[in-house]
mmCIF file of C-alpha atoms in Angstrom:
data_model
loop_
_atom_site.group_PDB
_atom_site.id
_atom_site.type_symbol
_atom_site.label_atom_id
_atom_site.label_comp_id
_atom_site.label_asym_id
_atom_site.label_seq_id
_atom_site.Cartn_x
_atom_site.Cartn_y
_atom_site.Cartn_z
ATOM 1 C CA UNK W 1 -38.903 225.876 118.693
ATOM 2 C CA UNK W 2 -40.181 224.932 121.313
ATOM 3 C CA UNK W 3 -42.700 221.369 121.947
ATOM 4 C CA UNK W 4 -45.040 224.779 123.522
ATOM 5 C CA UNK W 5 -44.356 226.518 120.864
ATOM 6 C CA UNK W 6 -45.021 223.632 118.131
ATOM 7 C CA UNK W 7 -47.939 222.317 119.773
ATOM 8 C CA UNK W 8 -49.381 226.646 119.575
ATOM 9 C CA UNK W 9 -48.383 226.180 115.636
ATOM 10 C CA UNK W 10 -50.371 223.300 115.377
ATOM 11 C CA UNK W 11 -53.349 224.159 116.522
ATOM 12 C CA UNK W 12 -52.858 227.592 115.231
ATOM 13 C CA UNK W 13 -52.479 225.719 111.666
ATOM 14 C CA UNK W 14 -55.990 223.512 112.126
ATOM 15 C CA UNK W 15 -57.854 226.779 113.326
ATOM 16 C CA UNK W 16 -56.823 228.288 109.776
ATOM 17 C CA UNK W 17 -57.309 225.937 108.275
ATOM 18 C CA UNK W 18 -60.583 225.382 109.504
ATOM 19 C CA UNK W 19 -62.077 229.205 109.401
ATOM 20 C CA UNK W 20 -60.475 229.047 105.916
ATOM 21 C CA UNK W 21 -62.995 226.592 104.416
ATOM 22 C CA UNK W 22 -65.562 229.014 104.380
ATOM 23 C CA UNK W 23 -64.131 231.685 101.946
ATOM 24 C CA UNK W 24 -62.503 228.883 99.674
ATOM 25 C CA UNK W 25 -65.508 227.224 99.231
ATOM 26 C CA UNK W 26 -67.310 230.988 98.680
ATOM 27 C CA UNK W 27 -64.503 231.669 95.549
ATOM 28 C CA UNK W 28 -64.596 228.469 94.362
ATOM 29 C CA UNK W 29 -68.611 228.583 94.184
ATOM 30 C CA UNK W 30 -68.022 232.299 92.154
ATOM 31 C CA UNK W 31 -65.774 230.377 90.155
ATOM 32 C CA UNK W 32 -67.871 227.295 88.889
ATOM 33 C CA UNK W 33 -71.231 229.961 88.357
ATOM 34 C CA UNK W 34 -69.545 231.337 85.249
ATOM 35 C CA UNK W 35 -69.393 228.335 83.037
ATOM 36 C CA UNK W 36 -72.512 226.864 84.774
ATOM 37 C CA UNK W 37 -74.948 229.814 83.678
ATOM 38 C CA UNK W 38 -72.567 229.548 79.624
ATOM 39 C CA UNK W 39 -73.658 226.076 79.452
ATOM 40 C CA UNK W 40 -76.958 226.457 80.009
ATOM 41 C CA UNK W 41 -78.007 229.158 78.812
ATOM 42 C CA UNK W 42 -76.216 227.899 75.798
ATOM 43 C CA UNK W 43 -78.907 224.603 75.556
ATOM 44 C CA UNK W 44 -81.834 226.846 76.216
ATOM 45 C CA UNK W 45 -80.965 227.929 73.456
ATOM 46 C CA UNK W 46 -80.125 224.743 71.481
ATOM 47 C CA UNK W 47 -83.780 223.726 72.724
ATOM 48 C CA UNK W 48 -85.136 226.084 70.702
ATOM 49 C CA UNK W 49 -83.392 225.239 67.517
ATOM 50 C CA UNK W 50 -82.080 229.081 67.001
ATOM 51 C CA UNK W 51 -78.781 227.989 67.552
ATOM 52 C CA UNK W 52 -76.494 227.712 64.433
ATOM 53 C CA UNK W 53 -73.433 226.046 64.322
ATOM 54 C CA UNK W 54 -70.835 229.569 64.860
ATOM 55 C CA UNK W 55 -72.995 230.492 67.648
ATOM 56 C CA UNK W 56 -73.046 227.529 69.097
ATOM 57 C CA UNK W 57 -68.849 227.211 68.605
ATOM 58 C CA UNK W 58 -68.517 230.919 69.706
ATOM 59 C CA UNK W 59 -70.142 229.038 73.393
ATOM 60 C CA UNK W 60 -68.508 225.989 73.848
ATOM 61 C CA UNK W 61 -65.429 228.344 73.615
ATOM 62 C CA UNK W 62 -66.096 230.497 75.875
ATOM 63 C CA UNK W 63 -67.626 227.631 77.962
ATOM 64 C CA UNK W 64 -64.053 225.992 77.780
ATOM 65 C CA UNK W 65 -62.379 229.740 78.382
ATOM 66 C CA UNK W 66 -64.323 229.890 81.856
ATOM 67 C CA UNK W 67 -63.004 226.614 83.006
ATOM 68 C CA UNK W 68 -59.694 227.389 82.241
ATOM 69 C CA UNK W 69 -60.656 230.661 84.617
ATOM 70 C CA UNK W 70 -62.127 227.973 86.777
ATOM 71 C CA UNK W 71 -58.983 225.805 87.487
ATOM 72 C CA UNK W 72 -57.007 229.602 87.948
ATOM 73 C CA UNK W 73 -58.795 230.059 90.802
ATOM 74 C CA UNK W 74 -59.002 226.626 91.718
ATOM 75 C CA UNK W 75 -55.338 226.664 91.442
ATOM 76 C CA UNK W 76 -54.856 230.217 93.674
ATOM 77 C CA UNK W 77 -57.415 229.221 95.993
ATOM 78 C CA UNK W 78 -56.574 225.780 96.913
ATOM 79 C CA UNK W 79 -52.871 225.601 96.040
ATOM 80 C CA UNK W 80 -51.219 226.351 99.646
ATOM 81 C CA UNK W 81 -53.437 224.046 101.073
ATOM 82 C CA UNK W 82 -51.318 221.333 99.530
ATOM 83 C CA UNK W 83 -48.195 220.185 101.154
ATOM 84 C CA UNK W 84 -45.370 221.192 97.557
ATOM 85 C CA UNK W 85 -43.125 224.582 97.820
ATOM 86 C CA UNK W 86 -42.357 224.360 94.849
ATOM 87 C CA UNK W 87 -46.038 225.440 93.726
ATOM 88 C CA UNK W 88 -45.215 229.916 94.331
ATOM 89 C CA UNK W 89 -48.217 232.671 94.929
ATOM 90 C CA UNK W 90 -47.333 236.864 93.525
ATOM 91 C CA UNK W 91 -47.699 238.200 97.507
ATOM 92 C CA UNK W 92 -49.803 240.856 96.104
ATOM 93 C CA UNK W 93 -52.116 238.004 94.574
ATOM 94 C CA UNK W 94 -52.450 236.416 97.566
ATOM 95 C CA UNK W 95 -53.712 239.214 99.691
ATOM 96 C CA UNK W 96 -55.804 240.548 97.222
ATOM 97 C CA UNK W 97 -57.286 236.833 97.434
ATOM 98 C CA UNK W 98 -57.296 237.026 101.242
ATOM 99 C CA UNK W 99 -58.791 239.679 100.983
ATOM 100 C CA UNK W 100 -61.853 239.225 98.705
ATOM 101 C CA UNK W 101 -62.382 235.862 100.135
ATOM 102 C CA UNK W 102 -62.575 236.600 103.826
ATOM 103 C CA UNK W 103 -64.777 240.346 102.756
ATOM 104 C CA UNK W 104 -67.768 239.028 104.311
ATOM 105 C CA UNK W 105 -66.351 237.386 107.697
ATOM 106 C CA UNK W 106 -65.073 241.381 107.997
ATOM 107 C CA UNK W 107 -68.965 242.080 106.955
ATOM 108 C CA UNK W 108 -70.089 239.897 110.489
ATOM 109 C CA UNK W 109 -67.818 242.167 112.558
ATOM 110 C CA UNK W 110 -68.358 245.358 111.255
ATOM 111 C CA UNK W 111 -65.341 246.036 109.670
ATOM 112 C CA UNK W 112 -63.287 246.502 106.274
ATOM 113 C CA UNK W 113 -60.816 244.990 104.171
ATOM 114 C CA UNK W 114 -58.826 248.283 102.545
ATOM 115 C CA UNK W 115 -56.089 246.410 100.766
ATOM 116 C CA UNK W 116 -54.094 248.731 98.848
ATOM 117 C CA UNK W 117 -51.255 247.417 97.067
ATOM 118 C CA UNK W 118 -47.451 248.159 97.586
ATOM 119 C CA UNK W 119 -44.373 247.543 96.656
ATOM 120 C CA UNK W 120 -43.883 243.938 97.491
ATOM 121 C CA UNK W 121 -46.763 242.460 95.209
ATOM 122 C CA UNK W 122 -45.125 241.189 92.948
ATOM 123 C CA UNK W 123 -42.724 239.145 94.866
ATOM 124 C CA UNK W 124 -43.266 235.074 94.602
ATOM 125 C CA UNK W 125 -43.057 232.773 97.594
ATOM 126 C CA UNK W 126 -43.958 229.817 98.200
ATOM 127 C CA UNK W 127 -47.391 228.983 98.719
ATOM 128 C CA UNK W 128 -48.457 226.349 101.119
ATOM 129 C CA UNK W 129 -46.429 229.000 103.784
ATOM 130 C CA UNK W 130 -47.393 232.606 102.374
ATOM 131 C CA UNK W 131 -51.525 231.831 102.427
ATOM 132 C CA UNK W 132 -50.652 229.615 106.038
ATOM 133 C CA UNK W 133 -49.188 233.168 107.337
ATOM 134 C CA UNK W 134 -51.209 235.457 105.722
ATOM 135 C CA UNK W 135 -54.326 233.949 106.436
ATOM 136 C CA UNK W 136 -53.515 233.743 110.085
ATOM 137 C CA UNK W 137 -52.635 237.310 110.256
ATOM 138 C CA UNK W 138 -55.875 237.686 108.248
ATOM 139 C CA UNK W 139 -57.695 236.457 110.503
ATOM 140 C CA UNK W 140 -56.356 237.937 114.208
ATOM 141 C CA UNK W 141 -57.043 241.621 112.504
ATOM 142 C CA UNK W 142 -61.038 239.883 111.826
ATOM 143 C CA UNK W 143 -60.248 239.479 115.451
ATOM 144 C CA UNK W 144 -59.530 242.481 116.479
ATOM 145 C CA UNK W 145 -59.959 245.331 114.759
ATOM 146 C CA UNK W 146 -62.360 247.430 116.310
ATOM 147 C CA UNK W 147 -65.596 247.353 115.317
ATOM 148 C CA UNK W 148 -66.501 250.094 112.739
ATOM 149 C CA UNK W 149 -63.275 249.975 111.415
ATOM 150 C CA UNK W 150 -61.216 249.928 108.286
ATOM 151 C CA UNK W 151 -57.704 247.332 107.727
ATOM 152 C CA UNK W 152 -56.143 248.284 105.547
ATOM 153 C CA UNK W 153 -53.190 246.221 103.914
ATOM 154 C CA UNK W 154 -50.611 246.900 102.576
ATOM 155 C CA UNK W 155 -46.978 244.626 101.594
ATOM 156 C CA UNK W 156 -43.716 246.472 101.497
ATOM 157 C CA UNK W 157 -40.162 245.546 100.738
ATOM 158 C CA UNK W 158 -37.972 246.100 104.165
ATOM 159 C CA UNK W 159 -34.804 245.761 105.316
ATOM 160 C CA UNK W 160 -34.723 242.814 108.292
ATOM 161 C CA UNK W 161 -32.467 241.627 110.413
ATOM 162 C CA UNK W 162 -31.364 237.982 110.384
ATOM 163 C CA UNK W 163 -29.364 235.325 111.559
ATOM 164 C CA UNK W 164 -25.828 235.364 109.783
ATOM 165 C CA UNK W 165 -24.918 231.710 108.356
ATOM 166 C CA UNK W 166 -21.270 230.877 107.204
ATOM 167 C CA UNK W 167 -21.458 228.583 104.380
ATOM 168 C CA UNK W 168 -21.266 225.038 104.927
ATOM 169 C CA UNK W 169 -24.520 226.561 106.621
ATOM 170 C CA UNK W 170 -23.522 226.886 110.334
ATOM 171 C CA UNK W 171 -24.670 230.204 112.164
ATOM 172 C CA UNK W 172 -21.944 232.919 114.042
ATOM 173 C CA UNK W 173 -22.886 233.464 117.671
ATOM 174 C CA UNK W 174 -23.973 236.599 117.962
ATOM 175 C CA UNK W 175 -24.203 237.644 114.744
ATOM 176 C CA UNK W 176 -26.966 239.078 112.427
ATOM 177 C CA UNK W 177 -26.589 240.757 108.797
ATOM 178 C CA UNK W 178 -29.378 243.394 106.861
ATOM 179 C CA UNK W 179 -31.230 241.211 104.198
ATOM 180 C CA UNK W 180 -33.741 242.101 101.648
ATOM 181 C CA UNK W 181 -37.160 241.525 103.964
ATOM 182 C CA UNK W 182 -40.794 242.190 103.542
ATOM 183 C CA UNK W 183 -43.281 243.418 104.988
ATOM 184 C CA UNK W 184 -48.033 243.052 105.593
ATOM 185 C CA UNK W 185 -49.106 245.083 107.921
ATOM 186 C CA UNK W 186 -52.830 244.754 108.477
ATOM 187 C CA UNK W 187 -53.449 248.657 110.115
ATOM 188 C CA UNK W 188 -56.650 249.093 112.403
ATOM 189 C CA UNK W 189 -58.208 253.056 110.894
ATOM 190 C CA UNK W 190 -61.008 253.145 113.062
ATOM 191 C CA UNK W 191 -62.367 256.910 111.313
ATOM 192 C CA UNK W 192 -64.744 255.090 109.318
ATOM 193 C CA UNK W 193 -67.969 255.671 109.959
ATOM 194 C CA UNK W 194 -70.072 252.406 109.931
ATOM 195 C CA UNK W 195 -71.406 251.012 106.916
ATOM 196 C CA UNK W 196 -75.024 250.454 107.653
ATOM 197 C CA UNK W 197 -78.187 251.227 110.188
ATOM 198 C CA UNK W 198 -77.237 249.705 113.759
ATOM 199 C CA UNK W 199 -79.099 246.164 114.111
ATOM 200 C CA UNK W 200 -80.335 245.240 117.174
ATOM 201 C CA UNK W 201 -78.790 244.195 119.474
ATOM 202 C CA UNK W 202 -75.597 246.575 118.643
ATOM 203 C CA UNK W 203 -73.597 244.300 116.244
ATOM 204 C CA UNK W 204 -73.953 245.494 112.950
ATOM 205 C CA UNK W 205 -74.553 242.435 111.809
ATOM 206 C CA UNK W 206 -77.302 241.615 114.378
ATOM 207 C CA UNK W 207 -78.228 238.042 116.334
ATOM 208 C CA UNK W 208 -76.872 235.865 113.779
ATOM 209 C CA UNK W 209 -73.793 237.201 113.048
ATOM 210 C CA UNK W 210 -72.623 237.980 116.391
ATOM 211 C CA UNK W 211 -73.372 234.393 117.511
ATOM 212 C CA UNK W 212 -70.812 233.053 115.368
ATOM 213 C CA UNK W 213 -68.345 235.290 115.534
ATOM 214 C CA UNK W 214 -69.110 234.523 119.691
ATOM 215 C CA UNK W 215 -68.578 230.725 118.901
ATOM 216 C CA UNK W 216 -65.388 231.215 117.179
ATOM 217 C CA UNK W 217 -62.343 231.893 119.445
ATOM 218 C CA UNK W 218 -59.787 235.043 118.962
ATOM 219 C CA UNK W 219 -56.552 234.050 117.438
ATOM 220 C CA UNK W 220 -54.127 235.179 119.941
ATOM 221 C CA UNK W 221 -50.923 237.396 118.274
ATOM 222 C CA UNK W 222 -48.537 234.885 119.751
ATOM 223 C CA UNK W 223 -50.941 231.387 118.327
ATOM 224 C CA UNK W 224 -49.833 233.377 115.171
ATOM 225 C CA UNK W 225 -46.826 234.596 115.414
ATOM 226 C CA UNK W 226 -45.822 230.552 116.496
ATOM 227 C CA UNK W 227 -47.388 229.478 113.570
ATOM 228 C CA UNK W 228 -45.003 232.164 111.313
ATOM 229 C CA UNK W 229 -41.613 231.396 112.879
ATOM 230 C CA UNK W 230 -42.034 227.540 111.767
ATOM 231 C CA UNK W 231 -41.990 229.448 107.874
ATOM 232 C CA UNK W 232 -39.247 231.836 109.765
ATOM 233 C CA UNK W 233 -41.392 234.680 109.984
ATOM 234 C CA UNK W 234 -41.691 237.177 112.662
ATOM 235 C CA UNK W 235 -45.249 238.007 113.120
ATOM 236 C CA UNK W 236 -46.287 241.171 115.834
ATOM 237 C CA UNK W 237 -49.360 242.800 116.997
ATOM 238 C CA UNK W 238 -50.059 246.041 118.918
ATOM 239 C CA UNK W 239 -53.358 247.761 119.432
ATOM 240 C CA UNK W 240 -53.349 249.474 116.622
ATOM 241 C CA UNK W 241 -52.889 246.626 114.401
ATOM 242 C CA UNK W 242 -50.481 243.756 113.188
ATOM 243 C CA UNK W 243 -46.990 243.116 111.102
ATOM 244 C CA UNK W 244 -45.663 240.158 109.257
ATOM 245 C CA UNK W 245 -42.348 239.827 108.211
ATOM 246 C CA UNK W 246 -40.789 237.230 105.919
ATOM 247 C CA UNK W 247 -37.684 237.014 104.285
ATOM 248 C CA UNK W 248 -37.419 237.414 100.606
ATOM 249 C CA UNK W 249 -35.659 234.526 99.022
ATOM 250 C CA UNK W 250 -34.330 235.562 95.552
ATOM 251 C CA UNK X 1 -75.547 249.083 82.271
ATOM 252 C CA UNK X 2 -77.899 246.717 79.742
ATOM 253 C CA UNK X 3 -80.852 247.580 78.182
ATOM 254 C CA UNK X 4 -83.791 245.689 78.156
ATOM 255 C CA UNK X 5 -84.226 243.283 75.203
ATOM 256 C CA UNK X 6 -87.053 245.009 72.630
ATOM 257 C CA UNK X 7 -87.857 240.946 72.073
ATOM 258 C CA UNK X 8 -88.618 239.830 75.053
ATOM 259 C CA UNK X 9 -92.359 239.640 76.740
ATOM 260 C CA UNK X 10 -92.317 243.450 77.611
ATOM 261 C CA UNK X 11 -91.977 243.927 81.354
ATOM 262 C CA UNK X 12 -90.932 247.232 82.756
ATOM 263 C CA UNK X 13 -89.888 246.331 85.708
ATOM 264 C CA UNK X 14 -85.886 247.353 86.405
ATOM 265 C CA UNK X 15 -84.043 244.886 88.439
ATOM 266 C CA UNK X 16 -80.819 245.747 89.731
ATOM 267 C CA UNK X 17 -77.980 243.716 89.840
ATOM 268 C CA UNK X 18 -74.667 244.423 91.946
ATOM 269 C CA UNK X 19 -71.452 241.950 91.598
ATOM 270 C CA UNK X 20 -67.757 242.527 91.819
ATOM 271 C CA UNK X 21 -67.045 239.988 89.792
ATOM 272 C CA UNK X 22 -67.854 241.688 86.172
ATOM 273 C CA UNK X 23 -68.115 238.086 84.713
ATOM 274 C CA UNK X 24 -70.418 237.444 86.405
ATOM 275 C CA UNK X 25 -72.695 240.893 86.802
ATOM 276 C CA UNK X 26 -72.260 240.969 82.831
ATOM 277 C CA UNK X 27 -73.391 237.095 82.586
ATOM 278 C CA UNK X 28 -76.511 238.445 84.877
ATOM 279 C CA UNK X 29 -77.063 240.741 83.162
ATOM 280 C CA UNK X 30 -77.180 239.653 79.773
ATOM 281 C CA UNK X 31 -79.255 236.646 81.394
ATOM 282 C CA UNK X 32 -81.929 238.655 83.175
ATOM 283 C CA UNK X 33 -82.578 241.020 79.530
ATOM 284 C CA UNK X 34 -82.756 237.338 77.760
ATOM 285 C CA UNK X 35 -85.684 237.121 79.622
ATOM 286 C CA UNK X 36 -87.098 239.752 79.237
ATOM 287 C CA UNK X 37 -86.220 242.670 82.227
ATOM 288 C CA UNK X 38 -84.632 245.799 82.608
ATOM 289 C CA UNK X 39 -81.476 245.284 84.178
ATOM 290 C CA UNK X 40 -79.094 247.400 86.078
ATOM 291 C CA UNK X 41 -75.668 246.618 86.462
ATOM 292 C CA UNK X 42 -73.439 247.863 88.935
ATOM 293 C CA UNK X 43 -70.078 246.271 90.142
ATOM 294 C CA UNK X 44 -69.539 246.648 94.110
ATOM 295 C CA UNK X 45 -71.970 248.113 97.173
ATOM 296 C CA UNK X 46 -71.717 251.640 97.038
ATOM 297 C CA UNK X 47 -73.007 252.428 93.267
ATOM 298 C CA UNK X 48 -75.880 249.782 94.084
ATOM 299 C CA UNK X 49 -76.422 251.941 96.883
ATOM 300 C CA UNK X 50 -76.422 254.550 94.641
ATOM 301 C CA UNK X 51 -78.112 253.479 92.133
ATOM 302 C CA UNK X 52 -81.082 252.297 94.198
ATOM 303 C CA UNK X 53 -81.819 255.853 96.241
ATOM 304 C CA UNK X 54 -82.083 257.058 91.999
ATOM 305 C CA UNK X 55 -84.691 254.692 90.736
ATOM 306 C CA UNK X 56 -85.843 251.895 93.921
ATOM 307 C CA UNK X 57 -85.909 248.812 91.397
ATOM 308 C CA UNK X 58 -88.022 246.224 91.890
ATOM 309 C CA UNK X 59 -86.079 243.384 92.047
ATOM 310 C CA UNK X 60 -82.112 243.134 93.858
ATOM 311 C CA UNK X 61 -80.223 240.640 92.708
ATOM 312 C CA UNK X 62 -77.083 241.415 95.169
ATOM 313 C CA UNK X 63 -73.607 239.672 95.598
ATOM 314 C CA UNK X 64 -72.818 239.297 99.657
ATOM 315 C CA UNK X 65 -68.901 239.650 99.559
ATOM 316 C CA UNK X 66 -68.490 242.953 97.702
ATOM 317 C CA UNK X 67 -65.978 245.242 98.650
ATOM 318 C CA UNK X 68 -66.855 248.528 100.496
ATOM 319 C CA UNK X 69 -70.885 247.848 101.123
ATOM 320 C CA UNK X 70 -71.021 244.501 101.761
ATOM 321 C CA UNK X 71 -73.872 242.719 100.684
ATOM 322 C CA UNK X 72 -75.603 242.547 104.199
ATOM 323 C CA UNK X 73 -75.055 245.757 104.437
ATOM 324 C CA UNK X 74 -76.836 246.584 101.473
ATOM 325 C CA UNK X 75 -79.670 245.206 102.710
ATOM 326 C CA UNK X 76 -79.939 246.143 106.171
ATOM 327 C CA UNK X 77 -79.858 248.961 104.303
ATOM 328 C CA UNK X 78 -82.657 249.506 102.117
ATOM 329 C CA UNK X 79 -84.438 247.831 104.569
ATOM 330 C CA UNK X 80 -84.423 250.508 106.675
ATOM 331 C CA UNK X 81 -85.753 252.514 104.425
ATOM 332 C CA UNK X 82 -89.650 253.532 104.127
ATOM 333 C CA UNK X 83 -89.928 252.358 100.524
ATOM 334 C CA UNK X 84 -86.894 249.169 101.550
ATOM 335 C CA UNK X 85 -89.594 246.248 101.891
ATOM 336 C CA UNK X 86 -91.295 246.714 98.655
ATOM 337 C CA UNK X 87 -87.040 245.705 96.842
ATOM 338 C CA UNK X 88 -87.225 241.986 97.002
ATOM 339 C CA UNK X 89 -83.822 241.622 97.425
ATOM 340 C CA UNK X 90 -82.478 237.719 96.534
ATOM 341 C CA UNK X 91 -78.873 237.293 97.699
ATOM 342 C CA UNK X 92 -75.979 235.230 95.745
ATOM 343 C CA UNK X 93 -73.569 234.096 97.341
ATOM 344 C CA UNK X 94 -70.713 230.824 97.739
ATOM 345 C CA UNK X 95 -71.156 231.433 101.289
ATOM 346 C CA UNK X 96 -74.078 228.533 102.094
ATOM 347 C CA UNK X 97 -73.451 226.786 105.309
ATOM 348 C CA UNK X 98 -76.582 226.458 107.241
ATOM 349 C CA UNK X 99 -75.597 229.829 109.420
ATOM 350 C CA UNK X 100 -74.157 232.096 106.739
ATOM 351 C CA UNK X 101 -78.150 230.841 105.231
ATOM 352 C CA UNK X 102 -79.977 232.198 108.129
ATOM 353 C CA UNK X 103 -77.383 235.166 108.656
ATOM 354 C CA UNK X 104 -77.746 236.727 104.812
ATOM 355 C CA UNK X 105 -81.832 236.180 105.392
ATOM 356 C CA UNK X 106 -81.553 237.589 108.893
ATOM 357 C CA UNK X 107 -79.960 240.634 106.758
ATOM 358 C CA UNK X 108 -83.167 241.390 105.051
ATOM 359 C CA UNK X 109 -82.771 239.277 102.106
ATOM 360 C CA UNK X 110 -86.044 237.089 100.414
ATOM 361 C CA UNK X 111 -83.961 234.570 98.869
ATOM 362 C CA UNK X 112 -80.344 233.162 98.891
ATOM 363 C CA UNK X 113 -79.300 231.388 95.846
ATOM 364 C CA UNK X 114 -76.023 229.968 96.014
ATOM 365 C CA UNK X 115 -73.354 230.223 93.852
ATOM 366 C CA UNK X 116 -73.503 227.896 91.580
ATOM 367 C CA UNK X 117 -76.701 227.555 91.221
ATOM 368 C CA UNK X 118 -79.389 227.209 88.366
ATOM 369 C CA UNK X 119 -81.252 228.937 85.700
ATOM 370 C CA UNK X 120 -84.335 226.896 87.443
ATOM 371 C CA UNK X 121 -83.315 227.730 90.517
ATOM 372 C CA UNK X 122 -82.472 231.889 89.546
ATOM 373 C CA UNK X 123 -85.549 231.929 87.879
ATOM 374 C CA UNK X 124 -87.824 230.400 90.986
ATOM 375 C CA UNK X 125 -86.148 233.737 93.209
ATOM 376 C CA UNK X 126 -87.420 235.990 90.850
ATOM 377 C CA UNK X 127 -90.707 234.453 91.059
ATOM 378 C CA UNK X 128 -91.955 235.616 94.412
ATOM 379 C CA UNK X 129 -91.525 239.435 93.118
ATOM 380 C CA UNK X 130 -93.655 240.736 92.383
ATOM 381 C CA UNK X 131 -92.409 241.048 88.571
ATOM 382 C CA UNK X 132 -92.572 238.336 87.305
ATOM 383 C CA UNK X 133 -95.982 237.917 89.095
ATOM 384 C CA UNK X 134 -97.258 240.097 86.974
ATOM 385 C CA UNK X 135 -96.177 239.978 83.671
ATOM 386 C CA UNK X 136 -97.725 236.066 84.287
ATOM 387 C CA UNK X 137 -100.502 237.650 85.150
#
């Protein structure tokens, strides 16, 4: 990777992290709501003196279970920020999580994210690079999908050409081999009618949404490609969508 | 769907709760029912829109990030209805930055509840609604 590509990858990394903060905060806030509500309901009931010992115990158990769910949500939502590659995420879980977390951002742009799943959903991959690349792919799709479109997201197995590597790690010039790979695809389907009545000014999100959309520079395909190349993956974009090609490690 | 709690203060006004997180939707419905409200629970924006079309509630508590039809799009649809101004719209969201709150209000919501919110905050949000004023009268 050249120094120019490295700088582009760094800039993309920062842009993705900056834009990912809000949806991740949203997910964590939602996860915290359940134990908070359960504990508050328990507190109110305790305040009336109408709480028997068994009910109190059941209520505490529910709150503990809700806190366990918060811990799991935290792990899924935040693990990819960490620099520990040993933490693995299922591709399908990571995609579903990103699709859900970016729902509001999609609504701002009058697009809809349609996560369809796929044959590679169960594949576990290192959380940190996977999260970065998927969020970059989603942000690119949000920036480039036509207004009113659905972004159909799916993942599947494929064979990809990789440089053939010798027993001691030395690359063989001009040689390649088919290796098991994974493709994540974002496809724009523009036939959907806008979800709501058009707002004044044209944009479905109104003036505030329009201003927010303008304030964020669109993520360019070459910027996402540079970030993905750093992690050994390939990102390609066309007017009809984009795809991320990852090597499936055993 | 939750029925009103017969032991609680009577109110015939209905609250619609919509959140794609079923646990949150069900828990909130349980809580509101315990406060004496009739609650209708839905798990996505399209279901919520259908419920409003079938029987407009006095108040709708809507999650913002829902698949398909999100809370802001749903609020704009409600406000475009002839009777849309009569429905109190309360947004629930984890998006709590100032610009996000402004965008949500601009979509037509009366109130924004930032998750995780307190029950007192929820009750205060509802108390702007005619159902609470009439119940207190």
